[in-house]
mmCIF file of C-alpha atoms and ligand atoms in Angstrom:
data_model
loop_
_atom_site.group_PDB
_atom_site.id
_atom_site.type_symbol
_atom_site.label_atom_id
_atom_site.label_comp_id
_atom_site.label_asym_id
_atom_site.label_seq_id
_atom_site.Cartn_x
_atom_site.Cartn_y
_atom_site.Cartn_z
ATOM 1 C CA ALA V 767 -18.196 -14.839 -9.505
ATOM 2 C CA LEU V 768 -15.126 -13.574 -7.678
ATOM 3 C CA LYS V 769 -12.238 -13.552 -10.138
ATOM 4 C CA ALA V 770 -9.439 -11.655 -8.397
ATOM 5 C CA VAL V 771 -8.100 -10.392 -5.102
ATOM 6 C CA VAL V 772 -5.916 -7.272 -5.250
ATOM 7 C CA PHE V 773 -3.567 -6.544 -2.348
ATOM 8 C CA ASP V 774 -2.048 -3.341 -1.071
ATOM 9 C CA LEU V 775 1.576 -3.873 -0.027
ATOM 10 C CA ASP V 776 2.647 -1.639 2.854
ATOM 11 C CA GLY V 777 0.565 -2.521 5.896
ATOM 12 C CA VAL V 778 -1.123 -5.559 4.352
ATOM 13 C CA ILE V 779 1.650 -7.838 3.109
ATOM 14 C CA THR V 780 4.450 -6.425 5.230
ATOM 15 C CA ASP V 781 4.816 -3.543 7.643
ATOM 16 C CA THR V 782 7.112 -1.040 5.974
ATOM 17 C CA ALA V 783 5.175 1.987 7.290
ATOM 18 C CA HIS V 784 7.596 2.243 10.208
ATOM 19 C CA LEU V 785 10.586 2.201 7.837
ATOM 20 C CA HIS V 786 8.971 4.944 5.719
ATOM 21 C CA PHE V 787 8.441 6.894 8.952
ATOM 22 C CA LEU V 788 12.055 6.618 10.121
ATOM 23 C CA ALA V 789 13.381 7.721 6.719
ATOM 24 C CA TRP V 790 10.991 10.692 6.414
ATOM 25 C CA ARG V 791 11.587 11.733 10.020
ATOM 26 C CA SER V 792 15.313 11.941 9.451
ATOM 27 C CA VAL V 793 14.901 14.053 6.267
ATOM 28 C CA ALA V 794 12.278 16.246 7.974
ATOM 29 C CA GLN V 795 14.563 16.855 10.949
ATOM 30 C CA GLU V 796 17.236 18.244 8.629
ATOM 31 C CA ILE V 797 14.835 20.927 7.427
ATOM 32 C CA GLY V 798 13.488 21.664 10.892
ATOM 33 C CA ILE V 799 10.204 19.781 10.704
ATOM 34 C CA ARG V 800 9.177 17.410 13.460
ATOM 35 C CA PHE V 801 6.503 14.795 13.095
ATOM 36 C CA ASP V 802 5.338 11.776 14.997
ATOM 37 C CA GLU V 803 4.058 8.350 14.081
ATOM 38 C CA ALA V 804 0.446 9.563 14.369
ATOM 39 C CA PHE V 805 0.995 12.030 11.505
ATOM 40 C CA ASN V 806 2.689 9.212 9.588
ATOM 41 C CA GLU V 807 -0.729 7.513 9.376
ATOM 42 C CA GLU V 808 -1.748 10.243 6.930
ATOM 43 C CA LEU V 809 1.094 9.270 4.592
ATOM 44 C CA LYS V 810 -0.039 5.667 4.127
ATOM 45 C CA GLY V 811 -0.815 4.921 0.491
ATOM 46 C CA ILE V 812 0.331 8.417 -0.533
ATOM 47 C CA SER V 813 3.058 8.625 -3.198
ATOM 48 C CA ARG V 814 6.590 9.779 -2.372
ATOM 49 C CA MET V 815 6.263 13.322 -3.775
ATOM 50 C CA ASP V 816 2.758 13.800 -2.357
ATOM 51 C CA SER V 817 4.044 12.602 1.041
ATOM 52 C CA LEU V 818 6.780 15.244 0.916
ATOM 53 C CA GLN V 819 4.220 17.969 0.142
ATOM 54 C CA ARG V 820 2.099 16.849 3.120
ATOM 55 C CA ILE V 821 5.145 16.907 5.408
ATOM 56 C CA LEU V 822 6.108 20.403 4.232
ATOM 57 C CA ARG V 823 2.540 21.616 4.809
ATOM 58 C CA HIS V 824 2.530 19.968 8.245
ATOM 59 C CA GLY V 825 5.730 21.863 9.095
ATOM 60 C CA GLY V 826 4.471 25.171 7.690
ATOM 61 C CA LYS V 827 7.053 25.080 4.884
ATOM 62 C CA GLU V 828 4.794 24.727 1.880
ATOM 63 C CA GLY V 829 6.334 26.475 -1.145
ATOM 64 C CA VAL V 830 9.684 27.044 0.616
ATOM 65 C CA PHE V 831 11.590 24.573 -1.593
ATOM 66 C CA ASN V 832 11.741 24.581 -5.385
ATOM 67 C CA ASP V 833 11.159 21.478 -7.545
ATOM 68 C CA LYS V 834 14.836 20.572 -7.670
ATOM 69 C CA GLN V 835 15.178 20.821 -3.882
ATOM 70 C CA CYS V 836 12.014 18.748 -3.420
ATOM 71 C CA LEU V 837 13.381 16.026 -5.704
ATOM 72 C CA ALA V 838 16.617 16.027 -3.698
ATOM 73 C CA LEU V 839 14.723 15.700 -0.397
ATOM 74 C CA ALA V 840 12.601 12.854 -1.774
ATOM 75 C CA GLY V 841 15.719 11.190 -3.143
ATOM 76 C CA LYS V 842 17.437 11.400 0.235
ATOM 77 C CA LYS V 843 14.407 9.832 1.898
ATOM 78 C CA ASN V 844 14.339 7.037 -0.651
ATOM 79 C CA ASP V 845 18.053 6.277 -0.194
ATOM 80 C CA LEU V 846 17.515 5.897 3.553
ATOM 81 C CA TYR V 847 14.362 3.833 2.999
ATOM 82 C CA VAL V 848 15.998 1.505 0.466
ATOM 83 C CA GLN V 849 18.913 0.963 2.892
ATOM 84 C CA SER V 850 16.451 -0.019 5.600
ATOM 85 C CA LEU V 851 14.749 -2.535 3.270
ATOM 86 C CA ALA V 852 17.843 -4.724 3.606
ATOM 87 C CA SER V 853 16.376 -5.798 6.945
ATOM 88 C CA LEU V 854 13.368 -7.438 5.226
ATOM 89 C CA THR V 855 13.250 -11.233 5.053
ATOM 90 C CA GLN V 856 10.575 -13.882 4.570
ATOM 91 C CA ALA V 857 9.904 -13.467 8.293
ATOM 92 C CA SER V 858 8.717 -9.911 7.602
ATOM 93 C CA LEU V 859 5.498 -11.154 5.976
ATOM 94 C CA LEU V 860 2.535 -10.163 8.132
ATOM 95 C CA PRO V 861 0.766 -13.094 9.864
ATOM 96 C CA GLY V 862 -1.575 -15.140 7.682
ATOM 97 C CA ILE V 863 -0.441 -13.633 4.363
ATOM 98 C CA ARG V 864 1.531 -16.603 3.064
ATOM 99 C CA GLU V 865 -1.402 -18.901 3.895
ATOM 100 C CA VAL V 866 -4.113 -16.725 2.348
ATOM 101 C CA LEU V 867 -2.094 -16.256 -0.866
ATOM 102 C CA ALA V 868 -1.813 -20.045 -1.199
ATOM 103 C CA GLU V 869 -5.538 -20.507 -0.506
ATOM 104 C CA ILE V 870 -6.601 -17.891 -3.084
ATOM 105 C CA ARG V 871 -4.369 -19.497 -5.653
ATOM 106 C CA ALA V 872 -5.776 -22.954 -4.845
ATOM 107 C CA ALA V 873 -9.279 -21.551 -5.412
ATOM 108 C CA ASN V 874 -8.180 -20.509 -8.912
ATOM 109 C CA VAL V 875 -8.718 -16.833 -8.201
ATOM 110 C CA LYS V 876 -6.173 -14.348 -9.567
ATOM 111 C CA ILE V 877 -3.885 -12.334 -7.295
ATOM 112 C CA GLY V 878 -2.778 -8.779 -8.037
ATOM 113 C CA LEU V 879 -0.861 -5.954 -6.364
ATOM 114 C CA ALA V 880 -1.896 -2.292 -6.121
ATOM 115 C CA SER V 881 0.948 -0.529 -4.335
ATOM 116 C CA VAL V 882 1.954 3.042 -5.196
ATOM 117 C CA SER V 883 5.455 2.232 -3.951
ATOM 118 C CA LEU V 884 8.145 2.342 -6.637
ATOM 119 C CA ASN V 885 10.025 -0.093 -4.403
ATOM 120 C CA ALA V 886 7.228 -2.701 -4.517
ATOM 121 C CA PRO V 887 8.990 -5.186 -6.862
ATOM 122 C CA ALA V 888 12.146 -5.147 -4.714
ATOM 123 C CA ILE V 889 10.058 -5.676 -1.565
ATOM 124 C CA LEU V 890 8.166 -8.657 -3.055
ATOM 125 C CA HIS V 891 11.506 -10.210 -4.009
ATOM 126 C CA ALA V 892 12.955 -9.636 -0.539
ATOM 127 C CA LEU V 893 9.895 -11.357 0.926
ATOM 128 C CA ALA V 894 10.235 -14.162 -1.663
ATOM 129 C CA ILE V 895 6.556 -13.952 -2.677
ATOM 130 C CA HIS V 896 6.838 -12.282 -6.113
ATOM 131 C CA THR V 897 5.735 -15.495 -7.862
ATOM 132 C CA ALA V 898 2.368 -15.413 -6.058
ATOM 133 C CA PHE V 899 1.301 -12.330 -8.020
ATOM 134 C CA GLU V 900 -0.110 -12.685 -11.490
ATOM 135 C CA PHE V 901 0.029 -8.919 -12.064
ATOM 136 C CA CYS V 902 1.523 -5.962 -10.200
ATOM 137 C CA ALA V 903 0.342 -2.502 -11.225
ATOM 138 C CA ASP V 904 3.305 -0.342 -12.278
ATOM 139 C CA ALA V 905 3.476 2.518 -9.755
ATOM 140 C CA SER V 906 5.697 4.548 -12.105
ATOM 141 C CA ARG V 907 2.799 4.793 -14.572
ATOM 142 C CA ILE V 908 0.237 5.933 -12.011
ATOM 143 C CA VAL V 909 -0.617 9.635 -12.078
ATOM 144 C CA TYR V 910 -2.922 9.891 -9.047
ATOM 145 C CA SER V 911 -2.221 8.575 -5.526
ATOM 146 C CA LYS V 912 -4.865 6.769 -3.528
ATOM 147 C CA PRO V 913 -7.732 7.717 -2.770
ATOM 148 C CA ASP V 914 -7.943 7.941 -6.559
ATOM 149 C CA PRO V 915 -8.957 4.497 -7.902
ATOM 150 C CA GLU V 916 -6.335 4.583 -10.697
ATOM 151 C CA ILE V 917 -3.931 1.991 -9.246
ATOM 152 C CA PHE V 918 -6.715 -0.490 -8.402
ATOM 153 C CA LEU V 919 -8.232 -0.045 -11.878
ATOM 154 C CA ALA V 920 -4.782 -0.658 -13.396
ATOM 155 C CA ALA V 921 -4.411 -3.849 -11.341
ATOM 156 C CA CYS V 922 -7.828 -5.143 -12.483
ATOM 157 C CA ALA V 923 -7.056 -4.283 -16.111
ATOM 158 C CA GLY V 924 -3.710 -6.094 -15.908
ATOM 159 C CA LEU V 925 -5.420 -9.150 -14.413
ATOM 160 C CA ASN V 926 -8.049 -8.943 -17.134
ATOM 161 C CA VAL V 927 -10.992 -8.812 -14.694
ATOM 162 C CA ARG V 928 -13.693 -6.204 -14.197
ATOM 163 C CA PRO V 929 -13.514 -4.249 -10.886
ATOM 164 C CA GLU V 930 -16.958 -5.658 -9.963
ATOM 165 C CA GLU V 931 -15.402 -9.132 -10.048
ATOM 166 C CA ALA V 932 -12.645 -8.279 -7.571
ATOM 167 C CA ILE V 933 -11.946 -7.705 -3.892
ATOM 168 C CA GLY V 934 -9.319 -5.161 -2.770
ATOM 169 C CA ILE V 935 -7.504 -5.365 0.580
ATOM 170 C CA GLU V 936 -6.115 -2.232 2.277
ATOM 171 C CA ASP V 937 -4.887 -0.928 5.623
ATOM 172 C CA ALA V 938 -5.144 2.807 4.813
ATOM 173 C CA ALA V 939 -8.229 5.015 4.758
ATOM 174 C CA ALA V 940 -7.179 6.485 1.387
ATOM 175 C CA GLY V 941 -6.698 2.954 0.060
ATOM 176 C CA VAL V 942 -10.172 1.745 1.081
ATOM 177 C CA GLU V 943 -11.592 4.877 -0.552
ATOM 178 C CA ALA V 944 -9.685 4.002 -3.740
ATOM 179 C CA ILE V 945 -11.055 0.438 -3.775
ATOM 180 C CA ASN V 946 -14.623 1.658 -3.271
ATOM 181 C CA ALA V 947 -14.227 4.287 -5.984
ATOM 182 C CA ALA V 948 -12.963 1.590 -8.356
ATOM 183 C CA GLY V 949 -16.223 -0.309 -7.847
ATOM 184 C CA MET V 950 -14.559 -3.276 -6.139
ATOM 185 C CA LEU V 951 -15.513 -4.808 -2.796
ATOM 186 C CA SER V 952 -13.230 -3.543 -0.031
ATOM 187 C CA VAL V 953 -11.631 -5.288 2.923
ATOM 188 C CA GLY V 954 -10.031 -2.988 5.522
ATOM 189 C CA ILE V 955 -7.385 -4.205 7.938
ATOM 190 C CA GLY V 956 -7.083 -2.225 11.161
ATOM 191 C CA PRO V 957 -8.907 0.638 12.898
ATOM 192 C CA GLY V 958 -10.603 3.662 11.341
ATOM 193 C CA LEU V 959 -11.817 1.885 8.213
ATOM 194 C CA GLY V 960 -15.589 2.042 8.747
ATOM 195 C CA HIS V 961 -16.013 2.691 5.024
ATOM 196 C CA ALA V 962 -14.701 -0.801 4.149
ATOM 197 C CA GLY V 963 -17.225 -3.460 3.123
ATOM 198 C CA LEU V 964 -15.545 -5.856 5.550
ATOM 199 C CA GLN V 965 -13.424 -4.718 8.482
ATOM 200 C CA LEU V 966 -10.828 -7.003 10.062
ATOM 201 C CA HIS V 967 -8.540 -6.335 13.022
ATOM 202 C CA SER V 968 -5.488 -8.060 11.616
ATOM 203 C CA THR V 969 -4.145 -9.940 8.598
ATOM 204 C CA ARG V 970 -4.389 -13.009 10.836
ATOM 205 C CA GLU V 971 -8.152 -13.021 10.172
ATOM 206 C CA LEU V 972 -7.700 -13.156 6.384
ATOM 207 C CA SER V 973 -8.533 -16.541 4.878
ATOM 208 C CA TRP V 974 -10.127 -17.829 1.709
ATOM 209 C CA LYS V 975 -13.204 -18.702 3.768
ATOM 210 C CA CYS V 976 -13.558 -15.177 5.087
ATOM 211 C CA LEU V 977 -13.080 -13.661 1.601
ATOM 212 C CA SER V 978 -15.492 -16.033 -0.135
ATOM 213 C CA ASP V 979 -18.117 -15.641 2.633
ATOM 214 C CA PHE V 980 -17.812 -11.855 2.285
ATOM 215 C CA TRP V 981 -18.160 -12.151 -1.487
ATOM 216 C CA SER V 982 -21.318 -14.316 -1.312
ATOM 217 C CA SER V 983 -22.883 -12.128 1.363
ATOM 218 C CA ARG V 984 -22.588 -9.078 -0.910
ATOM 219 C CA SER V 985 -23.295 -10.349 -4.402
HETATM 220 P P1 LIG K 926 7.927 4.703 -2.382
HETATM 221 P P2 LIG K 926 1.267 1.200 -0.551
HETATM 222 C C1 LIG K 926 2.845 3.348 -0.266
HETATM 223 O O1 LIG K 926 2.662 1.983 -0.456
HETATM 224 C C2 LIG K 926 3.136 3.675 1.193
HETATM 225 O O2 LIG K 926 2.029 3.360 1.999
HETATM 226 C C3 LIG K 926 3.430 5.156 1.306
HETATM 227 O O3 LIG K 926 3.700 5.489 2.641
HETATM 228 C C4 LIG K 926 4.627 5.495 0.406
HETATM 229 O O4 LIG K 926 4.925 6.880 0.445
HETATM 230 C C5 LIG K 926 4.286 5.087 -1.020
HETATM 231 O O5 LIG K 926 3.980 3.703 -1.051
HETATM 232 C C6 LIG K 926 5.406 5.360 -2.002
HETATM 233 O O6 LIG K 926 6.492 4.536 -1.707
HETATM 234 O O7 LIG K 926 8.547 5.938 -1.844
HETATM 235 O O8 LIG K 926 8.633 3.431 -1.995
HETATM 236 O O9 LIG K 926 7.696 4.783 -3.882
HETATM 237 O O10 LIG K 926 0.568 1.364 0.763
HETATM 238 O O11 LIG K 926 0.499 1.755 -1.738
HETATM 239 O O12 LIG K 926 1.742 -0.201 -0.787
HETATM 240 MG MG1 LIG K 927 -0.918 0.316 2.777
#
């Protein structure tokens, strides 16, 4: 039986991808790298330091900065990003999320979080939904970014369920890959996620009915 549903944060629960983009763009500009929102897609679900490496590679500046300089650049980005999080309120929840969380809970199925963002706890508090989650994987203890399954496996372990008993929900290609590699069933929200077990256009389509129908159709 289905025992848990594990959510990604950015792009599934709230849309912070644009805030990440604005913060990275401003840091990148200072070191002469330009990038657009299309390239930003490739940073979804990728950890802070790995994102910086991808940006440097994108700008042809791989290996130009030493570790200390990289940490400073990442720190500057995070300061800008954290400042921008002040704009988050309960209204920043993506459509249908509050409802589906309540429905999953009512069905007695556990709810977990698998976000590689070190800011995830602060974001859940700002959205006033932290109490909905029985377990949030600790991003600071994760070694490998998505598409590695590590964070989804950590979420399942913390919820005390086997990956085969859980559904994962993601908006990023690397995230869907991570869910599949963990041995969970995957739900992809948005375009370009043909590798997801179930593809939806928007969080609006998420409901307990859609998740439980998907589960019974596959197991
Ligand atoms: P932070 P997710 C990810 O969150 C974001 O998609 C990614 O763009 C970001 O770089 C990463 O978190 C790290 O975030 O700098 O706040 O630690 O999609 O796994 O919820
Ligand atoms: Mg995401």
